[in-house]
RNA sequence: GCGCCUGUAGCUCAGCUGGAUAGAGCAACGGACUUCUAAUCCGUAGGCCACAGGUUCGAAUCCUGUCAGGCGUACCA
């Protein structure tokens, strides 16, 4: 609808030029917006004001010229007015809105989608938590955001691929192996002192016990050998002993198959990763690809990319280490890619990974990170720019922290001690829908208070029910209409021509407001895709639900008046479809019954 | 010190690619169920949009500075 109005204005502008009412045919960036106040019409444009300097005319004069030249072949404009400093306000006829309802029914699950992305390939990488422990609440927010952003972009016409990057290489995996091995030695009856830098959580002990069970005696036997616990060395020590060099893959030594610590690492990482996959799947999040960091080493991609950047002169040697000239691209200082001891840094594989992403043909790459990683942005930006890609092709979504509360009281969490509330705990306690909806209720630029008690409540304090209730209510109404024979069956609503002749009976302000809101859904999706901010859909859903509840309380849909009932059923059924589509983008279900 | 995010109603936050009279939920107060689901609705009250300058026809929105909070600032991941 907004586009229809835009065309009318653009045509009027051109016509006004042709008639000599305007001097210059140039149209600057202008806006067609839905005004805050209903008294300002259905749409409003600032085109006259922004053209003032080009036309060298007073805004109101320009507005008059445009309004005088408006041609409205479809007869959708009720009236126009010039207001304030030069706004052109446009009021549409009620009849202009009705066709939206048929469009919603015809397009159904595709209503609101667009071709904005023109099929461009976009990758959204999110969660990507290290497989060294279960997902916690922060990962949950990242998962909800990444998944929703991906859904929205896909709906807006991008070719989206969702990806999880598995950090299955390097130091932290070695540490995981050490942690498990030490717990295993402990279980074998040894008295060990568990280092601070190892993973403290109970799940490590569980894995150690499992490992004893599945691997039988061989591991247990090794664990009882004298000094068994002493082989639990950090990655640096292992590689130093083996006189590792830059060209060697750091993982090869650390995960040698005859090393019990390496065996523990492999087992534990697989186990934990499987848990992560299960938790995400329970949370309704699926990925198109799980990408292994180790595979970048195995394929030689890491070394290749280092070589390539060396050739370009952006990687250089200093103090026995290799540095990337990130400072040249706006970072505070240059960053190390390969350390003195020959081990690559995390940055090295990230350079390779991002290079690989673009090599796979993505036009655009979006990373979703926890806000505590923001210091990393400049680095990755530098590597992408140095490879000749445009900065526009890469976005980082920084998701701010989640503050977990229970009935207003902060829940103490410490990853260090291993005492934290996992995503699984939260989903088990409050449910998937409530969790996802709350995660997406606010802009990820802001910190989020997540109160477990509120999320669990089935009251108006909990927004997810407010919206889902609309969907369930309408389902109930449609079912009743079928029982009463007003509709032959649920599918009767798909036959739009049966209803169109009665739509003129929809004259109540609440009805027109609802239709207007429905018609703006595609604008909301577009805004979400443009800004990469899913919470705009949350806000939209809340206003749509609110408008519906108000309507419901004031007017009966099913009445003795058959024709009016049909028209209203067609309206509420449209609301139902849009609610379902919008909730779907956020990964929240739309129940038929509550 | 430097960098990123945030500062809007009592609380939690929308609004920020500049627009006309500042929005919602919760909390508070007063109302509405012989009714298609009261998990709902209607009404009242609540604001120097952190502060100070600037840009312009117009600033919560953009720029600069100040203050406050969170996070970051490794040859860690």
Tab-separated table of C-alpha atoms in Angstrom, chain A residues 405-575:
chain	number	residue	atom	x	y	z
A	405	UNK	CA	16.640	-13.068	37.436
A	406	UNK	CA	14.277	-15.097	39.512
A	407	UNK	CA	11.384	-13.076	40.893
A	408	UNK	CA	13.449	-9.929	40.631
A	409	UNK	CA	16.523	-11.401	42.327
A	410	UNK	CA	19.692	-11.858	40.347
A	411	UNK	CA	20.663	-15.498	39.786
A	412	UNK	CA	24.342	-15.940	40.579
A	413	UNK	CA	26.290	-17.430	37.733
A	414	UNK	CA	29.912	-18.212	37.272
A	415	UNK	CA	31.311	-20.103	34.342
A	416	UNK	CA	34.538	-20.481	36.217
A	417	UNK	CA	33.110	-22.514	39.042
A	418	UNK	CA	30.836	-24.284	36.607
A	419	UNK	CA	27.723	-23.047	38.354
A	420	UNK	CA	25.532	-21.669	35.671
A	421	UNK	CA	22.027	-22.002	34.437
A	422	UNK	CA	22.069	-23.755	31.103
A	423	UNK	CA	19.891	-23.036	28.117
A	424	UNK	CA	18.387	-26.464	28.598
A	425	UNK	CA	17.391	-25.615	32.176
A	426	UNK	CA	15.684	-22.490	30.969
A	427	UNK	CA	13.843	-24.138	28.110
A	428	UNK	CA	12.763	-26.944	30.444
A	429	UNK	CA	11.480	-24.461	32.978
A	430	UNK	CA	9.761	-21.767	30.933
A	431	UNK	CA	9.257	-23.400	27.561
A	432	UNK	CA	10.717	-22.741	24.159
A	433	UNK	CA	8.195	-20.163	23.004
A	434	UNK	CA	8.385	-17.967	26.076
A	435	UNK	CA	12.177	-18.066	26.074
A	436	UNK	CA	12.500	-17.174	22.416
A	437	UNK	CA	9.899	-14.445	22.553
A	438	UNK	CA	11.538	-12.796	25.543
A	439	UNK	CA	14.993	-13.032	23.989
A	440	UNK	CA	13.647	-11.173	20.975
A	441	UNK	CA	11.533	-8.676	22.857
A	442	UNK	CA	14.266	-6.061	23.060
A	443	UNK	CA	16.896	-4.752	20.758
A	444	UNK	CA	20.072	-6.799	21.121
A	445	UNK	CA	21.876	-3.490	21.576
A	446	UNK	CA	20.455	-3.401	25.071
A	447	UNK	CA	21.094	-5.675	27.974
A	448	UNK	CA	18.171	-7.947	28.734
A	449	UNK	CA	16.612	-8.836	32.054
A	450	UNK	CA	15.287	-12.373	31.860
A	451	UNK	CA	13.115	-13.191	34.826
A	452	UNK	CA	12.403	-16.904	35.094
A	453	UNK	CA	9.305	-16.387	37.196
A	454	UNK	CA	7.821	-13.892	34.746
A	455	UNK	CA	8.679	-16.070	31.753
A	456	UNK	CA	6.888	-18.960	33.407
A	457	UNK	CA	3.765	-17.054	34.352
A	458	UNK	CA	0.712	-17.476	32.225
A	459	UNK	CA	-0.451	-13.946	32.791
A	460	UNK	CA	-0.520	-10.694	30.962
A	461	UNK	CA	2.960	-9.990	32.299
A	462	UNK	CA	4.180	-12.573	29.844
A	463	UNK	CA	3.941	-11.198	26.327
A	464	UNK	CA	4.142	-14.526	24.518
A	465	UNK	CA	0.701	-15.571	25.710
A	466	UNK	CA	-0.755	-12.208	24.844
A	467	UNK	CA	0.113	-12.788	21.212
A	468	UNK	CA	-0.441	-16.528	21.026
A	469	UNK	CA	-3.817	-16.052	22.617
A	470	UNK	CA	-4.948	-14.049	19.615
A	471	UNK	CA	-4.108	-16.929	17.339
A	472	UNK	CA	-5.851	-19.459	19.557
A	473	UNK	CA	-8.894	-17.240	19.974
A	474	UNK	CA	-9.338	-16.848	16.262
A	475	UNK	CA	-8.958	-20.588	15.781
A	476	UNK	CA	-11.759	-21.036	18.255
A	477	UNK	CA	-13.943	-18.553	16.430
A	478	UNK	CA	-13.380	-20.185	13.063
A	479	UNK	CA	-14.134	-23.585	14.563
A	480	UNK	CA	-17.356	-22.263	16.008
A	481	UNK	CA	-18.344	-20.706	12.705
A	482	UNK	CA	-17.873	-24.108	11.096
A	483	UNK	CA	-19.987	-25.797	13.762
A	484	UNK	CA	-22.755	-23.294	13.211
A	485	UNK	CA	-22.640	-23.794	9.493
A	486	UNK	CA	-21.593	-20.223	8.744
A	487	UNK	CA	-18.534	-21.701	7.107
A	488	UNK	CA	-18.776	-25.038	5.389
A	489	UNK	CA	-15.319	-25.909	6.716
A	490	UNK	CA	-12.017	-24.269	7.569
A	491	UNK	CA	-10.888	-24.326	3.967
A	492	UNK	CA	-13.876	-22.211	2.950
A	493	UNK	CA	-11.813	-19.172	3.911
A	494	UNK	CA	-9.388	-19.902	1.097
A	495	UNK	CA	-12.092	-19.203	-1.448
A	496	UNK	CA	-11.626	-15.461	-1.304
A	497	UNK	CA	-14.271	-14.639	-3.883
A	498	UNK	CA	-16.955	-15.852	-1.461
A	499	UNK	CA	-16.082	-13.047	0.930
A	500	UNK	CA	-15.038	-10.132	-1.214
A	501	UNK	CA	-18.564	-8.905	-1.883
A	502	UNK	CA	-19.216	-8.482	1.846
A	503	UNK	CA	-16.033	-6.702	2.808
A	504	UNK	CA	-17.638	-3.275	2.435
A	505	UNK	CA	-19.487	-4.151	5.648
A	506	UNK	CA	-16.206	-3.734	7.518
A	507	UNK	CA	-16.644	-0.105	8.524
A	508	UNK	CA	-15.771	-0.012	12.223
A	509	UNK	CA	-12.642	2.002	13.019
A	510	UNK	CA	-11.138	-1.028	14.764
A	511	UNK	CA	-11.639	-3.061	11.620
A	512	UNK	CA	-9.979	-0.536	9.379
A	513	UNK	CA	-7.141	-0.154	11.879
A	514	UNK	CA	-6.616	-3.885	11.880
A	515	UNK	CA	-6.468	-4.049	8.093
A	516	UNK	CA	-3.994	-1.178	7.987
A	517	UNK	CA	-1.783	-2.949	10.485
A	518	UNK	CA	-1.980	-6.157	8.489
A	519	UNK	CA	-0.996	-4.343	5.343
A	520	UNK	CA	2.081	-2.867	7.030
A	521	UNK	CA	3.460	-6.308	7.879
A	522	UNK	CA	5.685	-6.417	4.810
A	523	UNK	CA	7.113	-3.014	5.705
A	524	UNK	CA	7.995	-4.363	9.136
A	525	UNK	CA	9.715	-7.407	7.669
A	526	UNK	CA	11.614	-5.155	5.318
A	527	UNK	CA	12.711	-2.943	8.173
A	528	UNK	CA	13.813	-5.989	10.132
A	529	UNK	CA	15.846	-7.204	7.184
A	530	UNK	CA	17.349	-3.800	6.550
A	531	UNK	CA	18.361	-3.106	10.136
A	532	UNK	CA	18.973	-6.760	11.094
A	533	UNK	CA	16.828	-6.140	14.141
A	534	UNK	CA	14.268	-8.882	14.792
A	535	UNK	CA	12.666	-7.097	17.736
A	536	UNK	CA	10.731	-4.872	15.323
A	537	UNK	CA	8.571	-7.944	14.749
A	538	UNK	CA	8.019	-8.297	18.465
A	539	UNK	CA	6.827	-4.713	18.652
A	540	UNK	CA	4.618	-5.244	15.634
A	541	UNK	CA	3.071	-8.399	17.083
A	542	UNK	CA	2.278	-6.632	20.319
A	543	UNK	CA	0.431	-3.820	18.566
A	544	UNK	CA	-1.420	-6.204	16.283
A	545	UNK	CA	-2.456	-8.343	19.245
A	546	UNK	CA	-3.508	-5.287	21.175
A	547	UNK	CA	-5.618	-3.998	18.284
A	548	UNK	CA	-7.223	-7.395	17.899
A	549	UNK	CA	-8.060	-7.803	21.586
A	550	UNK	CA	-9.652	-4.370	21.583
A	551	UNK	CA	-11.710	-5.280	18.535
A	552	UNK	CA	-12.723	-8.586	20.036
A	553	UNK	CA	-13.955	-6.961	23.197
A	554	UNK	CA	-15.992	-4.367	21.386
A	555	UNK	CA	-17.492	-6.271	18.475
A	556	UNK	CA	-18.859	-9.725	17.911
A	557	UNK	CA	-17.540	-11.517	14.890
A	558	UNK	CA	-20.172	-14.207	14.704
A	559	UNK	CA	-23.601	-12.620	14.730
A	560	UNK	CA	-27.052	-13.272	13.304
A	561	UNK	CA	-26.035	-11.200	10.317
A	562	UNK	CA	-24.620	-13.815	7.975
A	563	UNK	CA	-22.969	-11.394	5.578
A	564	UNK	CA	-21.327	-9.360	8.302
A	565	UNK	CA	-20.149	-12.530	10.019
A	566	UNK	CA	-18.509	-13.720	6.825
A	567	UNK	CA	-16.751	-10.412	6.314
A	568	UNK	CA	-15.496	-10.390	9.898
A	569	UNK	CA	-14.391	-13.998	9.793
A	570	UNK	CA	-12.393	-13.155	6.713
A	571	UNK	CA	-10.789	-10.290	8.597
A	572	UNK	CA	-9.876	-12.229	11.732
A	573	UNK	CA	-8.651	-15.126	9.676
A	574	UNK	CA	-6.276	-12.662	8.025
A	575	UNK	CA	-5.080	-11.559	11.444
